[in-house]
Amino acid sequence: MPGLVIVGAQWGDEGKGKVVDLIAEQADAVIRFQGGNNAGHTIVRDGETFKFHLIPSGILYPGKHCVIGNGVVVDPKVLIGEIDGLRKQGIDLTGLKVSANAHLIMPYHLLLDQAGEARLGKREIGTTKRGIGPAYADKASRLGIRVQDMLDEKILRQKIAAAMEPKAPLLREFVKDPSIDLHQMTEDYRAFGDRLAPYIADTPPIAWKALDAGRLVVLEGAQGALLDIDHGTYPFVTSSNTVAGAACGGAGIGPGSIDEVWGVAKAYSTRVGSGPFPTELHDAMGERIRDAGGEYGTTTGRPRRCGWLDLVALKYAVRINGLTGLVLTKLDVLTGIGPLPVATGYTGPEGARFESFPYHQSVLHRARGELVELAGWDEDISGARTVDDLPASARDYIDFIEDQLGIPVVTIGVGPGREQIIWTKAADGLRQIAA
Ligand code: IMP
């Protein structure tokens, strides 16, 4: 003990990277447990920019155990690019380990992701086109290629051939694409295996050892609660479980090792890709929030859809994750907007009202946020470092969220800088354990 899970509580892009980076300083190990290079975040440290898609940002602390867990799908080319980039920037990578049991994203997964979206046309999911869905599909079909397979040419070739066989009709249009030639692929992935060999490991024991020693282990999720394949807005979701429970399966630990679960949420809402979004703004206010918050994807550059804070969806995220604390990010983006609407219910088809997140897709697609208006503030809050530094109406906004969700806010983001964060008293316990 203790294990701390940090997950997205909305539709991803909540700013998990920054809080993981800050808390990683005190941790023994940081473990990514699902997703792949569909995720991404940027860390600015002493004026230098670091971009991450797969490697936990804890790697910036020399020697820290940074694990890509078995629940992640790994594009080895992307991982090697990230390793090379960090090495060029002088980062010590001795702490990096990749689970031998993690599944690989193969070139045909990328092609199938693109072709699948093209086939859906207007009904597309809006995936990141990184091959995530097809890779998880192969994992579930027992046709996946794992990281350890890259170390054995014979096994690798056999498994690639077996994985491609049932896909032949779908891959016919790409038959001339050299990236999916069996021999070439086997050669390329063997070479990736050689490059990654120093990092490939049996990773759960790293977590067990740290937990047994009473050291802090951070389990880092990607995407967010409403993109969860079971609990999100299916089919407009990612292909893995993004909720905190997935940290166990994706890292190889039991639920008893988890002490705290922090959900990360922006002070408003955003979503990329298609799917329901009950508090979405289609007007100048949506644009204003997008501009003020720099709401463009780190992985695909796509403009994010923006809307008001949705407490119905957040309450749901509290339940499906068992959140013990809320990391509220980007409060400063709302400065100057008043009044500030937040959704505490939904209106559905035929005037039906919902106070909890509706399970039915037809309802959810037509649900609109029922808004209550809170007072805004005009004061610059970017320099606030304690809750008392915030104007009264910003404090009221936080209190309202805590009351509605029934969990404490542990940190409040007031600007992009590392130091632009307020740690509330509710975070004291964990900060002390970690110290
Ligand atoms: P996929 O994960 O690439 O299959 O995309 C499925 C859905 O999840 C799409 O709506 C994506 O925009 C969304 N998505 C995937 N990764 C992220 C992320 O890191 N942040 C936000 N949305 C994401």
Coordinates of C-alpha atoms and ligand atoms in Angstrom, one line a residue:
M1 CA 0.0 0.0 0.0
P2 CA -0.8 2.6 -1.1
G3 CA -2.1 2.3 -4.7
L4 CA -3.6 5.4 -6.3
V5 CA -5.6 5.1 -9.5
I6 CA -5.9 8.2 -11.6
V7 CA -8.5 8.1 -14.3
G8 CA -10.4 10.4 -16.7
A9 CA -13.9 11.2 -15.4
Q10 CA -15.3 12.7 -18.6
W11 CA -14.5 12.0 -22.3
G12 CA -10.7 12.0 -22.0
D13 CA -8.3 15.0 -22.3
E14 CA -9.1 16.1 -18.8
G15 CA -5.4 16.8 -18.0
K16 CA -4.5 13.6 -16.3
G17 CA -0.9 13.9 -17.5
K18 CA -0.2 17.0 -15.3
V19 CA -1.4 15.5 -12.1
V20 CA 0.2 12.2 -12.8
D21 CA 3.5 14.1 -13.4
L22 CA 3.2 15.9 -10.1
I23 CA 2.3 12.9 -8.0
A24 CA 4.8 10.7 -9.7
E25 CA 7.6 12.6 -8.1
Q26 CA 6.5 10.9 -4.8
A27 CA 5.8 7.5 -6.3
D28 CA 7.9 4.4 -6.6
A29 CA 6.2 3.3 -9.8
V30 CA 3.8 4.7 -12.4
I31 CA 1.9 2.1 -14.4
R32 CA -0.2 2.7 -17.5
F33 CA -3.0 0.0 -17.6
Q34 CA -5.0 0.4 -20.8
G35 CA -5.4 2.2 -24.1
G36 CA -2.5 2.9 -26.4
N37 CA -1.1 5.8 -28.5
N38 CA -4.7 7.1 -28.9
A39 CA -3.8 9.0 -25.8
G40 CA -1.3 11.8 -25.5
H41 CA -0.1 14.6 -23.4
T42 CA 2.6 17.3 -23.2
I43 CA 4.7 18.1 -20.2
V44 CA 6.7 21.3 -20.1
R45 CA 9.6 21.0 -17.7
D46 CA 12.1 23.9 -17.2
G47 CA 11.1 25.4 -20.5
E48 CA 11.6 22.1 -22.4
T49 CA 8.6 20.3 -24.0
F50 CA 8.1 16.5 -23.7
K51 CA 5.4 14.7 -25.6
F52 CA 4.1 11.4 -24.4
H53 CA 1.7 8.8 -26.0
L54 CA 2.7 5.5 -24.3
I55 CA 5.4 6.1 -21.7
P56 CA 4.2 7.4 -18.3
S57 CA 5.5 10.9 -17.8
G58 CA 7.1 9.7 -14.5
I59 CA 10.1 8.8 -16.7
L60 CA 11.2 12.4 -16.3
Y61 CA 12.2 11.5 -12.7
P62 CA 15.5 9.5 -13.1
G63 CA 15.3 5.8 -12.3
K64 CA 11.6 5.8 -11.4
H65 CA 9.8 2.6 -12.4
C66 CA 7.6 3.5 -15.4
V67 CA 5.6 0.6 -16.7
I68 CA 3.5 0.0 -19.8
G69 CA 1.2 -2.6 -18.4
N70 CA -0.2 -5.7 -20.0
G71 CA -3.6 -4.0 -20.5
V72 CA -2.1 -1.5 -23.0
V73 CA -1.9 -2.0 -26.7
V74 CA 1.5 -1.1 -27.9
D75 CA 2.5 0.2 -31.4
P76 CA 6.3 -0.7 -31.2
K77 CA 7.2 1.8 -33.8
V78 CA 5.6 4.6 -31.8
L79 CA 7.2 3.4 -28.6
I80 CA 10.7 3.3 -30.2
G81 CA 10.1 6.8 -31.6
E82 CA 9.2 8.0 -28.1
I83 CA 12.2 6.3 -26.5
D84 CA 14.6 7.8 -29.1
G85 CA 13.1 11.2 -28.7
L86 CA 13.4 11.1 -24.9
R87 CA 17.0 9.8 -25.1
K88 CA 17.9 12.7 -27.4
Q89 CA 16.5 15.0 -24.8
G90 CA 18.9 13.4 -22.3
I91 CA 16.3 11.5 -20.3
D92 CA 17.4 8.4 -18.3
L93 CA 15.2 5.5 -19.5
T94 CA 16.5 2.8 -17.1
G95 CA 13.2 2.8 -15.2
L96 CA 11.1 2.0 -18.3
K97 CA 9.5 -1.5 -18.6
V98 CA 7.0 -2.9 -21.1
S99 CA 4.9 -5.9 -20.2
A100 CA 5.8 -9.0 -22.2
N101 CA 2.1 -9.7 -22.2
A102 CA 0.9 -6.4 -23.7
H103 CA -0.6 -6.8 -27.1
L104 CA 0.9 -5.2 -30.2
I105 CA -0.7 -2.9 -32.7
M106 CA 0.2 -4.3 -36.2
P107 CA 0.2 -2.5 -39.5
Y108 CA -3.0 -4.3 -40.5
H109 CA -4.8 -2.9 -37.4
L110 CA -4.1 0.6 -38.7
L111 CA -5.5 -0.2 -42.1
L112 CA -8.6 -1.9 -40.6
D113 CA -9.2 1.1 -38.3
Q114 CA -9.2 3.5 -41.3
A115 CA -11.2 1.2 -43.5
G116 CA -13.8 0.6 -40.7
E117 CA -14.3 4.3 -40.3
A118 CA -14.5 4.9 -44.0
R119 CA -17.2 2.2 -44.3
L120 CA -19.3 3.8 -41.5
G121 CA -19.2 7.1 -43.4
K122 CA -21.5 9.6 -41.6
R123 CA -21.9 7.2 -38.8
E124 CA -18.2 7.0 -38.1
I125 CA -17.0 6.8 -34.5
G126 CA -14.3 9.4 -35.0
T127 CA -11.5 7.1 -33.8
T128 CA -7.9 8.3 -33.6
K129 CA -7.1 5.8 -36.4
R130 CA -4.2 4.4 -34.5
G131 CA -5.5 0.8 -34.8
I132 CA -6.7 0.6 -31.2
G133 CA -10.0 -1.1 -31.8
P134 CA -8.8 -3.8 -34.2
A135 CA -5.8 -4.6 -31.8
Y136 CA -8.2 -5.1 -28.9
A137 CA -10.5 -7.1 -31.1
D138 CA -7.7 -9.5 -32.0
K139 CA -6.7 -9.8 -28.3
A140 CA -10.3 -10.8 -27.5
S141 CA -10.4 -13.2 -30.5
R142 CA -7.1 -14.8 -29.2
L143 CA -5.5 -13.7 -32.5
G144 CA -3.3 -11.0 -30.9
I145 CA 0.4 -10.7 -31.2
R146 CA 2.1 -9.9 -27.8
V147 CA 5.2 -8.0 -27.0
Q148 CA 7.0 -11.3 -26.1
D149 CA 6.3 -12.7 -29.6
M150 CA 8.6 -10.2 -31.1
L151 CA 11.5 -12.0 -29.5
D152 CA 11.0 -15.3 -31.4
E153 CA 11.0 -15.2 -35.2
K154 CA 9.3 -18.5 -35.7
I155 CA 6.4 -17.8 -33.3
L156 CA 6.1 -14.3 -34.6
R157 CA 5.7 -15.4 -38.3
Q158 CA 3.2 -18.1 -37.4
K159 CA 1.1 -15.8 -35.3
I160 CA 1.0 -13.0 -37.9
A161 CA 0.0 -15.5 -40.5
A162 CA -2.8 -16.9 -38.3
A163 CA -4.0 -13.4 -37.4
M164 CA -4.1 -12.2 -41.0
E165 CA -5.9 -15.3 -42.4
P166 CA -9.4 -14.4 -41.3
K167 CA -8.9 -10.8 -42.3
A168 CA -8.0 -11.6 -45.9
P169 CA -11.3 -10.4 -47.4
L170 CA -11.1 -7.1 -45.5
L171 CA -7.4 -6.6 -46.4
R172 CA -7.9 -7.4 -50.1
E173 CA -8.0 -3.7 -51.0
F174 CA -4.6 -3.2 -49.3
V175 CA -2.9 -6.3 -50.8
K176 CA -0.2 -4.2 -52.5
D177 CA 0.6 -2.3 -49.3
P178 CA 4.2 -3.4 -48.4
S179 CA 3.5 -2.7 -44.7
I180 CA 1.3 -5.9 -44.5
D181 CA 3.6 -8.3 -46.4
L182 CA 4.1 -11.2 -44.0
H183 CA 7.9 -11.4 -44.5
Q184 CA 8.4 -7.7 -44.2
M185 CA 6.3 -7.5 -41.1
T186 CA 8.0 -10.4 -39.5
E187 CA 11.4 -8.8 -40.2
D188 CA 10.3 -5.3 -39.0
Y189 CA 8.7 -6.6 -35.8
R190 CA 11.7 -8.8 -35.0
A191 CA 13.9 -5.7 -35.4
F192 CA 11.5 -3.8 -33.1
G193 CA 11.8 -6.7 -30.6
D194 CA 15.6 -6.4 -30.6
R195 CA 15.3 -2.6 -30.0
L196 CA 12.8 -3.1 -27.2
A197 CA 14.4 -6.2 -25.6
P198 CA 16.1 -4.3 -22.7
Y199 CA 12.7 -2.9 -21.6
I200 CA 10.5 -6.1 -22.0
A201 CA 9.7 -7.6 -18.6
D202 CA 7.3 -9.5 -16.4
T203 CA 5.8 -6.3 -15.0
P204 CA 3.3 -7.1 -12.2
P205 CA 6.1 -8.0 -9.7
I206 CA 7.3 -4.4 -10.0
A207 CA 4.0 -3.2 -8.6
W208 CA 3.8 -6.0 -6.0
K209 CA 7.3 -5.2 -4.7
A210 CA 6.6 -1.5 -4.4
L211 CA 3.2 -2.1 -2.7
D212 CA 4.7 -4.6 -0.3
A213 CA 7.2 -2.0 0.7
G214 CA 4.4 0.5 1.4
R215 CA 5.6 2.7 -1.4
L216 CA 3.2 4.7 -3.6
V217 CA 2.2 3.1 -6.9
V218 CA 0.3 5.3 -9.4
L219 CA -2.0 3.5 -11.9
E220 CA -2.5 5.8 -14.8
G221 CA -5.6 5.5 -17.0
A222 CA -6.1 6.9 -20.5
Q223 CA -9.2 8.4 -22.1
G224 CA -12.2 8.8 -19.7
A225 CA -15.2 7.2 -18.0
L226 CA -17.6 8.0 -20.8
L227 CA -15.4 6.3 -23.4
D228 CA -15.3 3.1 -21.4
I229 CA -16.3 0.1 -23.6
D230 CA -18.9 -1.1 -21.1
H231 CA -20.1 2.0 -19.3
G232 CA -19.5 4.7 -21.9
T233 CA -21.6 6.0 -24.7
Y234 CA -21.3 2.8 -26.8
P235 CA -20.5 2.5 -29.7
F236 CA -18.9 5.9 -29.5
V237 CA -16.3 4.7 -27.1
T238 CA -12.7 3.4 -27.1
S239 CA -12.1 -0.4 -27.2
S240 CA -11.0 -0.9 -23.6
N241 CA -12.3 -0.4 -20.0
T242 CA -11.2 3.0 -18.9
V243 CA -12.7 2.8 -15.4
A244 CA -10.6 2.3 -12.3
G245 CA -11.4 -1.3 -12.0
A246 CA -9.5 -2.0 -15.1
A247 CA -6.3 -0.9 -13.3
C248 CA -6.2 -4.3 -11.6
G249 CA -6.5 -6.4 -14.8
G250 CA -4.3 -4.1 -16.8
A251 CA -1.5 -4.0 -14.3
G252 CA -1.8 -7.4 -12.5
I253 CA -2.7 -6.3 -9.0
G254 CA -5.8 -7.0 -6.9
P255 CA -8.5 -4.5 -5.8
G256 CA -7.3 -4.7 -2.2
S257 CA -4.1 -2.9 -3.3
I258 CA -6.1 0.2 -4.4
D259 CA -6.5 2.8 -1.7
E260 CA -7.5 5.9 -3.5
V261 CA -9.2 6.6 -6.9
W262 CA -8.9 10.1 -8.3
G263 CA -11.0 11.1 -11.2
V264 CA -9.8 14.0 -13.3
A265 CA -12.4 16.4 -14.8
K266 CA -12.2 19.8 -16.4
A267 CA -14.3 22.6 -14.9
Y268 CA -16.3 22.3 -18.2
S269 CA -16.7 19.4 -20.7
T270 CA -15.1 18.5 -24.0
R271 CA -15.3 15.6 -26.3
V272 CA -13.5 14.6 -29.5
G273 CA -15.0 12.2 -32.1
S274 CA -18.7 11.5 -32.5
G275 CA -21.4 10.5 -29.9
P276 CA -23.8 12.1 -27.4
F277 CA -22.8 15.1 -25.5
P278 CA -25.8 16.6 -23.6
T279 CA -24.2 19.9 -22.5
E280 CA -22.5 20.6 -25.9
L281 CA -22.4 24.3 -27.0
H282 CA -22.9 25.0 -30.7
D283 CA -22.4 28.7 -30.4
A284 CA -19.9 31.4 -29.8
M285 CA -19.5 30.4 -26.2
G286 CA -18.4 26.9 -27.3
E287 CA -15.7 28.6 -29.5
R288 CA -14.7 30.9 -26.7
I289 CA -14.1 27.9 -24.3
R290 CA -12.2 26.1 -27.1
D291 CA -9.9 29.1 -27.7
A292 CA -9.4 29.9 -24.0
G293 CA -8.7 26.2 -23.1
G294 CA -6.6 25.4 -26.2
E295 CA -9.0 22.6 -26.9
Y296 CA -7.4 20.8 -29.8
G297 CA -6.3 17.2 -29.6
T298 CA -2.7 16.4 -28.7
T299 CA -2.8 13.2 -30.7
T300 CA -4.8 14.1 -33.8
G301 CA -5.0 17.9 -33.6
R302 CA -8.8 17.8 -34.0
P303 CA -10.8 20.7 -32.5
R304 CA -12.6 19.4 -29.4
R305 CA -16.4 19.8 -28.9
C306 CA -17.0 22.0 -25.8
G307 CA -19.8 22.4 -23.4
W308 CA -20.8 23.1 -19.8
L309 CA -19.9 21.0 -16.8
D310 CA -22.1 18.0 -16.7
L311 CA -22.7 16.9 -13.2
V312 CA -25.1 14.1 -14.2
A313 CA -22.3 12.4 -16.2
L314 CA -19.8 13.2 -13.4
K315 CA -22.0 11.6 -10.8
Y316 CA -22.1 8.5 -13.0
A317 CA -18.3 8.6 -13.3
V318 CA -18.0 8.8 -9.5
R319 CA -20.0 5.5 -9.2
I320 CA -18.5 3.5 -12.0
N321 CA -15.0 4.3 -10.8
G322 CA -15.6 4.5 -7.1
L323 CA -13.9 7.9 -7.0
T324 CA -12.5 9.1 -3.7
G325 CA -11.4 12.5 -4.9
L326 CA -11.8 14.8 -7.9
V327 CA -8.9 16.5 -9.6
L328 CA -10.5 19.6 -11.2
T329 CA -8.6 21.1 -14.0
K330 CA -8.6 24.3 -16.0
L331 CA -10.8 26.4 -13.7
D332 CA -9.1 29.5 -15.0
V333 CA -10.6 28.9 -18.5
L334 CA -14.0 29.9 -17.1
T335 CA -12.8 33.3 -15.8
G336 CA -14.8 36.1 -17.2
I337 CA -17.9 33.9 -18.0
G338 CA -20.9 34.7 -16.0
P339 CA -23.4 33.4 -15.1
L340 CA -21.9 29.9 -15.3
P341 CA -24.4 27.1 -16.2
V342 CA -23.8 23.5 -15.0
A343 CA -26.1 20.6 -15.8
T344 CA -27.7 18.8 -12.8
G345 CA -30.3 16.9 -14.8
Y346 CA -31.2 16.0 -18.4
T347 CA -34.3 16.6 -20.4
G348 CA -35.0 13.7 -22.7
P349 CA -37.5 12.9 -25.5
E350 CA -41.1 13.9 -24.8
G351 CA -40.1 16.1 -21.9
A352 CA -38.9 13.2 -19.7
R353 CA -36.5 14.3 -16.9
F354 CA -33.4 12.4 -15.8
E355 CA -31.4 13.0 -12.7
S356 CA -29.1 10.1 -13.4
F357 CA -27.2 9.0 -16.5
P358 CA -29.6 7.3 -18.8
Y359 CA -28.5 3.8 -20.0
H360 CA -30.6 3.9 -23.2
Q361 CA -28.9 5.1 -26.3
S362 CA -32.0 6.6 -27.8
V363 CA -32.6 8.7 -24.7
L364 CA -29.0 9.7 -24.3
H365 CA -28.6 10.8 -28.0
R366 CA -31.5 13.2 -27.4
A367 CA -30.8 14.3 -23.9
R368 CA -30.0 17.9 -23.2
G369 CA -28.5 19.3 -20.0
E370 CA -30.9 20.9 -17.6
L371 CA -28.9 23.9 -16.4
V372 CA -28.6 25.8 -13.2
E373 CA -26.8 29.0 -13.3
L374 CA -24.0 29.8 -10.8
A375 CA -22.2 33.1 -10.4
G376 CA -19.0 33.6 -12.4
W377 CA -15.9 35.6 -11.5
D378 CA -13.8 38.1 -13.4
E379 CA -10.6 38.1 -11.2
D380 CA -7.5 36.5 -12.6
I381 CA -7.1 33.3 -10.6
S382 CA -3.9 32.0 -12.3
G383 CA -1.8 33.0 -9.3
A384 CA -4.1 31.3 -6.7
R385 CA -2.3 28.6 -4.6
T386 CA -4.8 28.0 -1.9
V387 CA -8.6 27.7 -1.9
D388 CA -8.7 31.0 0.1
D389 CA -6.9 32.8 -2.8
L390 CA -9.9 32.2 -5.0
P391 CA -12.8 34.7 -5.4
A392 CA -15.9 33.7 -3.4
S393 CA -17.9 32.7 -6.5
A394 CA -15.1 30.4 -7.7
R395 CA -15.1 28.8 -4.2
D396 CA -18.9 28.4 -4.5
Y397 CA -18.5 26.7 -7.9
I398 CA -16.1 24.1 -6.2
D399 CA -18.5 23.7 -3.2
F400 CA -21.4 23.1 -5.5
I401 CA -19.5 20.4 -7.4
E402 CA -18.5 18.7 -4.1
D403 CA -22.0 18.8 -2.8
Q404 CA -23.5 17.3 -5.9
L405 CA -20.9 14.6 -6.3
G406 CA -20.4 13.8 -2.6
I407 CA -16.6 13.6 -2.9
P408 CA -13.9 16.1 -2.2
V409 CA -12.0 18.1 -4.8
V410 CA -8.3 17.3 -4.1
T411 CA -6.7 19.7 -6.6
I412 CA -7.7 22.6 -8.7
G413 CA -5.9 23.6 -11.8
V414 CA -5.6 27.4 -12.4
G415 CA -3.2 27.5 -15.4
P416 CA -1.0 25.3 -17.6
G417 CA 2.2 25.7 -15.5
R418 CA 3.3 22.9 -13.2
E419 CA 3.0 25.2 -10.2
Q420 CA -0.4 26.5 -11.2
I421 CA -2.3 24.2 -9.0
I422 CA -4.1 24.3 -5.6
W423 CA -3.8 21.3 -3.3
T424 CA -6.8 21.2 -1.0
K425 CA -6.9 19.8 2.5
A426 CA -8.6 16.7 1.1
A427 CA -5.3 15.7 -0.6
D428 CA -3.3 15.9 2.6
G429 CA -3.7 12.2 3.5
L430 CA -2.2 11.0 0.3
R431 CA 0.5 13.6 0.1
Q432 CA 1.6 12.6 3.6
I433 CA 1.7 8.9 2.8
A434 CA 3.6 9.7 -0.3
A435 CA 6.1 12.0 1.3
Ligands
IMP1 P1 -10.0 5.0 -30.6 O1 -9.7 4.9 -29.2 O2 -9.0 5.5 -31.4 O3 -10.6 3.7 -31.1 O4 -11.2 6.1 -30.7 C1 -12.5 5.8 -30.1 C2 -13.1 7.1 -29.5 O5 -12.4 7.5 -28.4 C3 -13.1 8.3 -30.4 O6 -14.2 9.1 -30.2 C4 -11.8 9.0 -30.0 O7 -11.9 10.4 -30.3 C5 -11.9 8.8 -28.5 N1 -10.5 8.8 -27.9 C6 -9.6 7.9 -28.0 N2 -8.5 8.3 -27.2 C7 -8.8 9.5 -26.7 C8 -8.1 10.4 -25.9 O8 -7.0 10.1 -25.4 N3 -8.7 11.5 -25.6 C9 -10.0 11.8 -26.0 N4 -10.7 11.0 -26.8 C10 -10.1 9.9 -27.1

